[in-house]
Amino acid sequence: MFILWIPIFLNGQENGEVRRIKIKGNKSFSKGELMDKIDFTNASWVGKTFFKKEPSYYSSDAWELNKARLVSFYQMNGFLQVKVELKNLKKISKNYRVDLTIAIDEGTPVIVRSVFFTGVKGTERDTVLLWEQFQQLKQELIVKEGSSFRDDAVRQDQKRITEWFASRGYAYVEVQPDISLSSDTLFASINWLIEKGPLCRFGEVTIVGNERVPLKAVEKQITFREGEIYNYKAISQSQKQVYGLGLFRIASFQTSLTNPPSDTLAVTVKTEEAPRLSTRVGVGYGLEEHFRTFLEMGYLSFPGKTMRTKFYAKHSGLEPYRFEAIITQPSIFGPNSSLEFNPSVRQRKEEGFESFLWGGDLSLYHNFGSRLTGSVSMFYERVDIEIASDFERSLEDMDQSTYSKNGFSVGMSFNNSMPKSEPALGWSLAVNAKVNGAIFNSPYPFFKYMFEGKRFQPVTNGVVLAMRLEAGNIIRFGESEATPVEERFFAGGSRSVRGWSRYMLGPLDDEGIPLGGNSLLEGSVEPRIKVVGPFSIVLFVDWGNVWSRESTFRLNEIHWSAGAGFRFATPIGPVGMDFARPVFDENSKWQIHLNVGHAF
């Protein structure tokens, strides 16, 4: 009876729909990492009903295939003695479904005992291997004596060693690992066999495919010249700089490697220009902006052959109209700098004021690296404003409804968050400052600065902790004691402290009209949790306040709110709704926010 019962029980689960998967014993890798290696998936009712997610089905053959994948994954990461078993295969009563429990005994990982570097040709040690720079490279490799052996780490080191030689003139370098690995002792030795080939120099550089863009404009982006020692990084950097012009769809750098190897390498730059005219149109709805629509048109090689022009028009409840142009001259003082002229005309309608503004700014941008950007701007703006608050209009310092602003602004931003569309790891930091009245006289001279920091930290599979801190201050100088209303700080709304409606956290007059202030401090903590498919939820706590006086940050006057929301991933970004209310506050009214994108 017992001998017959086991196969009958197992066969009873054949082709059963997999409802739930448990993984036990995994210490080195998360459940999410392991689930990515197998075909079995959890079949939830939500996923099948709303997202048409296809369930997976258990069979003994399917299990053996998935078991082999898990074993292979562990072995590639140095766990040669791993054991993977299926425990407690359970059939769900009344439904032809099964629960799977996968038990993993990882065993002891293989440890790298020694790492050697050997030149393939000749019996004497290659002198390049004695260079101080090469000794530094060895310290930066992943696979070292005493580290765990991983196939992926070996491949990454192979790529890094190859690029190191290719960046020092050895275009034909071949790097191969000779691996000695024992499943008995669980030790591994690696001998890197390096055949560097001849020392090469750049030959003739030919550029093809450009029609509108002048040849000299492309040549200026190329960091190497004929006769210089071949450098792989120089080619990569040149390609980035050609793309940085924003005028090409394709920019391919092809090096002519020959057999037998030649010490002079010609380079062909093949380009394909981007379409001269591009357009984008958008329509949407938000609880703050209500109906909104925009039109964006880009035109390349205008007004100059290497310039880009973008025209933008928008209508919404907050901006009944907005028209602006951005004219960009890339590579103005070098490949990493650009000059932008941005004229604009717009109307703005807020709870506390309505304004008409026209003007523009001239900005110089410089990339100090792939993650760090700085800017310096000169601005002029003419303002015609109508203030809603009777109290504010009665102030002697606010008796001008038409005035101008002018001066300089500077900014610096650092961003290593990834992916760019929906960050899950990294930092985003920005600091900006502006001085009004620095060029011509202005009735409201001031110095304004702001800081914003964001952190994105993975917590576990499918969960990202997003955090934000923002602080700003306005210092008035000269005879005026007032700050222009449209320049003041406001808090509350879908991208601020969400327990309050737009601009309603901070100083208000007797009629409840927001007045804004000269000091701002606010922040957020928000776990973002993937549920199934494109659907995710967020939980958040926001805090902050605005103070009328400058340099005023009173922590005992901070207001708090908490809430939750959902997100649905779309090609244009996540679309979602947030529900929030104040906490530790007399005001307990719920706020609802509907928006495209995350709050920050």
mmCIF file of N, CA and C in Angstrom, residues 231-320:
data_model
loop_
_atom_site.group_PDB
_atom_site.id
_atom_site.type_symbol
_atom_site.label_atom_id
_atom_site.label_comp_id
_atom_site.label_asym_id
_atom_site.label_seq_id
_atom_site.Cartn_x
_atom_site.Cartn_y
_atom_site.Cartn_z
ATOM 1 N N ASN A 231 42.937 54.032 -28.323
ATOM 2 C CA ASN A 231 42.329 54.091 -26.999
ATOM 3 C C ASN A 231 40.848 53.769 -27.121
ATOM 4 N N TYR A 232 40.456 52.633 -26.575
ATOM 5 C CA TYR A 232 39.057 52.200 -26.631
ATOM 6 C C TYR A 232 38.140 53.216 -25.955
ATOM 7 N N LYS A 233 38.550 53.762 -24.805
ATOM 8 C CA LYS A 233 37.713 54.720 -24.087
ATOM 9 C C LYS A 233 37.510 56.004 -24.892
ATOM 10 N N ALA A 234 38.524 56.401 -25.668
ATOM 11 C CA ALA A 234 38.391 57.601 -26.493
ATOM 12 C C ALA A 234 37.311 57.405 -27.557
ATOM 13 N N ILE A 235 37.230 56.201 -28.122
ATOM 14 C CA ILE A 235 36.184 55.915 -29.103
ATOM 15 C C ILE A 235 34.814 55.965 -28.445
ATOM 16 N N SER A 236 34.679 55.343 -27.276
ATOM 17 C CA SER A 236 33.402 55.337 -26.562
ATOM 18 C C SER A 236 32.971 56.750 -26.188
ATOM 19 N N GLN A 237 33.911 57.568 -25.694
ATOM 20 C CA GLN A 237 33.593 58.936 -25.315
ATOM 21 C C GLN A 237 33.205 59.770 -26.537
ATOM 22 N N SER A 238 33.893 59.568 -27.649
ATOM 23 C CA SER A 238 33.576 60.308 -28.874
ATOM 24 C C SER A 238 32.173 59.972 -29.360
ATOM 25 N N GLN A 239 31.815 58.711 -29.274
ATOM 26 C CA GLN A 239 30.470 58.307 -29.696
ATOM 27 C C GLN A 239 29.403 58.980 -28.844
ATOM 28 N N LYS A 240 29.610 59.040 -27.521
ATOM 29 C CA LYS A 240 28.661 59.718 -26.638
ATOM 30 C C LYS A 240 28.531 61.197 -27.004
ATOM 31 N N GLN A 241 29.662 61.825 -27.347
ATOM 32 C CA GLN A 241 29.634 63.250 -27.650
ATOM 33 C C GLN A 241 28.945 63.537 -28.976
ATOM 34 N N VAL A 242 29.091 62.660 -29.947
ATOM 35 C CA VAL A 242 28.364 62.839 -31.212
ATOM 36 C C VAL A 242 26.865 62.699 -30.967
ATOM 37 N N TYR A 243 26.468 61.708 -30.183
ATOM 38 C CA TYR A 243 25.056 61.571 -29.825
ATOM 39 C C TYR A 243 24.569 62.788 -29.044
ATOM 40 N N GLY A 244 25.475 63.355 -28.235
ATOM 41 C CA GLY A 244 25.107 64.505 -27.412
ATOM 42 C C GLY A 244 24.701 65.733 -28.208
ATOM 43 N N LEU A 245 25.070 65.798 -29.486
ATOM 44 C CA LEU A 245 24.622 66.910 -30.324
ATOM 45 C C LEU A 245 23.108 66.907 -30.479
ATOM 46 N N GLY A 246 22.488 65.735 -30.306
ATOM 47 C CA GLY A 246 21.039 65.637 -30.462
ATOM 48 C C GLY A 246 20.567 65.712 -31.888
ATOM 49 N N LEU A 247 21.454 65.488 -32.840
ATOM 50 C CA LEU A 247 21.123 65.647 -34.256
ATOM 51 C C LEU A 247 21.150 64.319 -35.015
ATOM 52 N N PHE A 248 21.598 63.248 -34.351
ATOM 53 C CA PHE A 248 21.769 61.975 -35.039
ATOM 54 C C PHE A 248 20.947 60.873 -34.384
ATOM 55 N N ARG A 249 20.408 60.006 -35.239
ATOM 56 C CA ARG A 249 19.728 58.820 -34.753
ATOM 57 C C ARG A 249 20.730 57.685 -34.531
ATOM 58 N N ILE A 250 21.742 57.621 -35.390
ATOM 59 C CA ILE A 250 22.778 56.593 -35.299
ATOM 60 C C ILE A 250 24.141 57.255 -35.427
ATOM 61 N N ALA A 251 25.063 56.846 -34.573
ATOM 62 C CA ALA A 251 26.468 57.267 -34.670
ATOM 63 C C ALA A 251 27.315 56.064 -34.295
ATOM 64 N N SER A 252 27.831 55.366 -35.300
ATOM 65 C CA SER A 252 28.565 54.132 -35.086
ATOM 66 C C SER A 252 30.037 54.328 -35.440
ATOM 67 N N PHE A 253 30.923 53.981 -34.491
ATOM 68 C CA PHE A 253 32.370 54.069 -34.706
ATOM 69 C C PHE A 253 32.896 52.660 -34.985
ATOM 70 N N GLN A 254 33.411 52.434 -36.173
ATOM 71 C CA GLN A 254 33.881 51.118 -36.572
ATOM 72 C C GLN A 254 35.392 51.155 -36.807
ATOM 73 N N THR A 255 36.114 50.306 -36.058
ATOM 74 C CA THR A 255 37.568 50.210 -36.179
ATOM 75 C C THR A 255 37.927 49.066 -37.115
ATOM 76 N N SER A 256 38.831 49.316 -38.057
ATOM 77 C CA SER A 256 39.210 48.319 -39.070
ATOM 78 C C SER A 256 40.306 47.412 -38.536
ATOM 79 N N LEU A 257 39.875 46.306 -37.867
ATOM 80 C CA LEU A 257 40.834 45.301 -37.405
ATOM 81 C C LEU A 257 41.157 44.360 -38.560
ATOM 82 N N THR A 258 42.419 44.017 -38.721
ATOM 83 C CA THR A 258 42.851 43.208 -39.865
ATOM 84 C C THR A 258 43.496 41.908 -39.401
ATOM 85 N N ASN A 259 43.622 40.972 -40.312
ATOM 86 C CA ASN A 259 44.313 39.711 -40.067
ATOM 87 C C ASN A 259 45.302 39.468 -41.217
ATOM 88 N N PRO A 260 46.607 39.507 -40.993
ATOM 89 C CA PRO A 260 47.265 39.632 -39.684
ATOM 90 C C PRO A 260 47.092 41.025 -39.092
ATOM 91 N N PRO A 261 47.297 41.161 -37.768
ATOM 92 C CA PRO A 261 47.091 42.450 -37.103
ATOM 93 C C PRO A 261 47.975 43.557 -37.675
ATOM 94 N N SER A 262 47.386 44.745 -37.784
ATOM 95 C CA SER A 262 48.115 45.937 -38.229
ATOM 96 C C SER A 262 48.262 46.894 -37.056
ATOM 97 N N ASP A 263 49.373 47.624 -37.016
ATOM 98 C CA ASP A 263 49.579 48.568 -35.918
ATOM 99 C C ASP A 263 48.979 49.938 -36.204
ATOM 100 N N THR A 264 48.313 50.100 -37.346
ATOM 101 C CA THR A 264 47.624 51.350 -37.685
ATOM 102 C C THR A 264 46.163 51.016 -37.998
ATOM 103 N N LEU A 265 45.225 51.647 -37.273
ATOM 104 C CA LEU A 265 43.810 51.288 -37.369
ATOM 105 C C LEU A 265 42.993 52.471 -37.872
ATOM 106 N N ALA A 266 42.407 52.326 -39.045
ATOM 107 C CA ALA A 266 41.504 53.347 -39.576
ATOM 108 C C ALA A 266 40.159 53.244 -38.862
ATOM 109 N N VAL A 267 39.493 54.387 -38.691
ATOM 110 C CA VAL A 267 38.198 54.436 -38.013
ATOM 111 C C VAL A 267 37.179 55.084 -38.939
ATOM 112 N N THR A 268 36.025 54.433 -39.094
ATOM 113 C CA THR A 268 34.928 54.980 -39.897
ATOM 114 C C THR A 268 33.771 55.337 -38.973
ATOM 115 N N VAL A 269 33.321 56.586 -39.049
ATOM 116 C CA VAL A 269 32.186 57.051 -38.254
ATOM 117 C C VAL A 269 30.964 57.079 -39.167
ATOM 118 N N LYS A 270 30.051 56.144 -38.956
ATOM 119 C CA LYS A 270 28.836 56.069 -39.766
ATOM 120 C C LYS A 270 27.689 56.721 -39.001
ATOM 121 N N THR A 271 27.096 57.747 -39.616
ATOM 122 C CA THR A 271 26.023 58.488 -38.954
ATOM 123 C C THR A 271 24.739 58.422 -39.766
ATOM 124 N N GLU A 272 23.634 58.564 -39.064
ATOM 125 C CA GLU A 272 22.319 58.719 -39.697
ATOM 126 C C GLU A 272 21.597 59.832 -38.964
ATOM 127 N N GLU A 273 21.290 60.902 -39.660
ATOM 128 C CA GLU A 273 20.684 62.065 -39.024
ATOM 129 C C GLU A 273 19.246 61.770 -38.590
ATOM 130 N N ALA A 274 18.863 62.342 -37.452
ATOM 131 C CA ALA A 274 17.499 62.192 -36.951
ATOM 132 C C ALA A 274 16.540 63.004 -37.818
ATOM 133 N N PRO A 275 15.243 62.629 -37.849
ATOM 134 C CA PRO A 275 14.273 63.419 -38.616
ATOM 135 C C PRO A 275 14.299 64.877 -38.166
ATOM 136 N N ARG A 276 14.199 65.749 -39.133
ATOM 137 C CA ARG A 276 14.322 67.168 -38.800
ATOM 138 C C ARG A 276 13.147 67.672 -37.958
ATOM 139 N N LEU A 277 11.937 67.178 -38.224
ATOM 140 C CA LEU A 277 10.742 67.618 -37.506
ATOM 141 C C LEU A 277 10.204 66.472 -36.666
ATOM 142 N N SER A 278 9.903 66.735 -35.406
ATOM 143 C CA SER A 278 9.279 65.751 -34.528
ATOM 144 C C SER A 278 8.179 66.436 -33.729
ATOM 145 N N THR A 279 7.132 65.716 -33.401
ATOM 146 C CA THR A 279 6.005 66.292 -32.657
ATOM 147 C C THR A 279 5.551 65.321 -31.567
ATOM 148 N N ARG A 280 5.046 65.904 -30.491
ATOM 149 C CA ARG A 280 4.403 65.139 -29.421
ATOM 150 C C ARG A 280 3.152 65.879 -28.993
ATOM 151 N N VAL A 281 2.075 65.126 -28.766
ATOM 152 C CA VAL A 281 0.811 65.700 -28.315
ATOM 153 C C VAL A 281 0.337 64.901 -27.114
ATOM 154 N N GLY A 282 -0.160 65.579 -26.097
ATOM 155 C CA GLY A 282 -0.653 64.884 -24.917
ATOM 156 C C GLY A 282 -1.940 65.485 -24.411
ATOM 157 N N VAL A 283 -2.801 64.635 -23.880
ATOM 158 C CA VAL A 283 -4.076 65.048 -23.275
ATOM 159 C C VAL A 283 -4.229 64.284 -21.975
ATOM 160 N N GLY A 284 -4.673 64.951 -20.922
ATOM 161 C CA GLY A 284 -4.848 64.267 -19.652
ATOM 162 C C GLY A 284 -5.769 65.020 -18.729
ATOM 163 N N TYR A 285 -5.919 64.451 -17.524
ATOM 164 C CA TYR A 285 -6.769 65.078 -16.518
ATOM 165 C C TYR A 285 -6.157 64.851 -15.148
ATOM 166 N N GLY A 286 -6.149 65.902 -14.330
ATOM 167 C CA GLY A 286 -5.679 65.808 -12.951
ATOM 168 C C GLY A 286 -6.609 66.587 -12.051
ATOM 169 N N LEU A 287 -6.668 66.198 -10.794
ATOM 170 C CA LEU A 287 -7.569 66.877 -9.872
ATOM 171 C C LEU A 287 -7.117 68.290 -9.551
ATOM 172 N N GLU A 288 -5.849 68.614 -9.826
ATOM 173 C CA GLU A 288 -5.365 69.978 -9.620
ATOM 174 C C GLU A 288 -5.414 70.785 -10.915
ATOM 175 N N GLU A 289 -4.880 70.220 -11.977
ATOM 176 C CA GLU A 289 -4.846 70.943 -13.257
ATOM 177 C C GLU A 289 -6.134 70.773 -14.056
ATOM 178 N N HIS A 290 -6.972 69.799 -13.690
ATOM 179 C CA HIS A 290 -8.189 69.466 -14.448
ATOM 180 C C HIS A 290 -7.787 69.045 -15.873
ATOM 181 N N PHE A 291 -8.550 69.449 -16.864
ATOM 182 C CA PHE A 291 -8.197 69.070 -18.226
ATOM 183 C C PHE A 291 -6.896 69.769 -18.628
ATOM 184 N N ARG A 292 -6.025 69.016 -19.256
ATOM 185 C CA ARG A 292 -4.766 69.603 -19.703
ATOM 186 C C ARG A 292 -4.369 68.978 -21.033
ATOM 187 N N THR A 293 -3.688 69.769 -21.829
ATOM 188 C CA THR A 293 -3.202 69.290 -23.112
ATOM 189 C C THR A 293 -1.942 70.058 -23.480
ATOM 190 N N PHE A 294 -1.088 69.434 -24.255
ATOM 191 C CA PHE A 294 0.123 70.126 -24.683
ATOM 192 C C PHE A 294 0.492 69.683 -26.088
ATOM 193 N N LEU A 295 1.246 70.547 -26.753
ATOM 194 C CA LEU A 295 1.807 70.261 -28.069
ATOM 195 C C LEU A 295 3.273 70.642 -28.030
ATOM 196 N N GLU A 296 4.129 69.705 -28.450
ATOM 197 C CA GLU A 296 5.571 69.953 -28.476
ATOM 198 C C GLU A 296 6.098 69.628 -29.864
ATOM 199 N N MET A 297 6.829 70.564 -30.448
ATOM 200 C CA MET A 297 7.410 70.377 -31.774
ATOM 201 C C MET A 297 8.907 70.648 -31.704
ATOM 202 N N GLY A 298 9.680 69.728 -32.242
ATOM 203 C CA GLY A 298 11.125 69.902 -32.307
ATOM 204 C C GLY A 298 11.571 70.069 -33.744
ATOM 205 N N TYR A 299 12.520 70.947 -33.968
ATOM 206 C CA TYR A 299 13.027 71.197 -35.319
ATOM 207 C C TYR A 299 14.548 71.281 -35.237
ATOM 208 N N LEU A 300 15.227 70.387 -35.968
ATOM 209 C CA LEU A 300 16.678 70.301 -35.910
ATOM 210 C C LEU A 300 17.347 71.175 -36.960
ATOM 211 N N SER A 301 18.588 71.537 -36.682
ATOM 212 C CA SER A 301 19.395 72.386 -37.578
ATOM 213 C C SER A 301 18.703 73.711 -37.857
ATOM 214 N N PHE A 302 18.103 74.301 -36.827
ATOM 215 C CA PHE A 302 17.455 75.615 -36.939
ATOM 216 C C PHE A 302 17.565 76.324 -35.597
ATOM 217 N N PRO A 303 17.923 77.634 -35.591
ATOM 218 C CA PRO A 303 18.207 78.499 -36.742
ATOM 219 C C PRO A 303 19.612 78.313 -37.325
ATOM 220 N N GLY A 304 20.497 77.605 -36.626
ATOM 221 C CA GLY A 304 21.812 77.291 -37.171
ATOM 222 C C GLY A 304 21.895 75.818 -37.520
ATOM 223 N N LYS A 305 22.905 75.438 -38.283
ATOM 224 C CA LYS A 305 22.990 74.056 -38.762
ATOM 225 C C LYS A 305 23.246 73.049 -37.647
ATOM 226 N N THR A 306 23.807 73.507 -36.525
ATOM 227 C CA THR A 306 24.051 72.579 -35.415
ATOM 228 C C THR A 306 23.155 72.891 -34.218
ATOM 229 N N MET A 307 22.115 73.681 -34.418
ATOM 230 C CA MET A 307 21.241 74.083 -33.322
ATOM 231 C C MET A 307 19.953 73.256 -33.335
ATOM 232 N N ARG A 308 19.303 73.217 -32.169
ATOM 233 C CA ARG A 308 18.021 72.541 -32.015
ATOM 234 C C ARG A 308 17.012 73.525 -31.442
ATOM 235 N N THR A 309 15.782 73.481 -31.943
ATOM 236 C CA THR A 309 14.725 74.355 -31.451
ATOM 237 C C THR A 309 13.513 73.520 -31.081
ATOM 238 N N LYS A 310 12.974 73.793 -29.902
ATOM 239 C CA LYS A 310 11.779 73.097 -29.441
ATOM 240 C C LYS A 310 10.708 74.127 -29.113
ATOM 241 N N PHE A 311 9.515 73.958 -29.681
ATOM 242 C CA PHE A 311 8.368 74.819 -29.404
ATOM 243 C C PHE A 311 7.381 74.048 -28.526
ATOM 244 N N TYR A 312 6.862 74.730 -27.501
ATOM 245 C CA TYR A 312 5.996 74.051 -26.544
ATOM 246 C C TYR A 312 4.786 74.924 -26.242
ATOM 247 N N ALA A 313 3.596 74.327 -26.283
ATOM 248 C CA ALA A 313 2.349 75.024 -25.954
ATOM 249 C C ALA A 313 1.544 74.144 -25.013
ATOM 250 N N LYS A 314 0.950 74.751 -23.984
ATOM 251 C CA LYS A 314 0.207 73.988 -22.983
ATOM 252 C C LYS A 314 -1.018 74.754 -22.526
ATOM 253 N N HIS A 315 -2.068 73.979 -22.201
ATOM 254 C CA HIS A 315 -3.263 74.544 -21.579
ATOM 255 C C HIS A 315 -3.690 73.642 -20.438
ATOM 256 N N SER A 316 -4.003 74.248 -19.279
ATOM 257 C CA SER A 316 -4.536 73.500 -18.150
ATOM 258 C C SER A 316 -5.273 74.474 -17.250
ATOM 259 N N GLY A 317 -5.890 73.932 -16.191
ATOM 260 C CA GLY A 317 -6.587 74.797 -15.260
ATOM 261 C C GLY A 317 -5.663 75.722 -14.512
ATOM 262 N N LEU A 318 -4.421 75.299 -14.258
ATOM 263 C CA LEU A 318 -3.449 76.140 -13.557
ATOM 264 C C LEU A 318 -2.707 77.075 -14.498
ATOM 265 N N GLU A 319 -2.559 76.663 -15.759
ATOM 266 C CA GLU A 319 -1.913 77.497 -16.772
ATOM 267 C C GLU A 319 -2.836 77.562 -17.989
ATOM 268 N N PRO A 320 -3.747 78.539 -18.028
ATOM 269 C CA PRO A 320 -4.654 78.638 -19.174
ATOM 270 C C PRO A 320 -3.921 78.686 -20.513
#
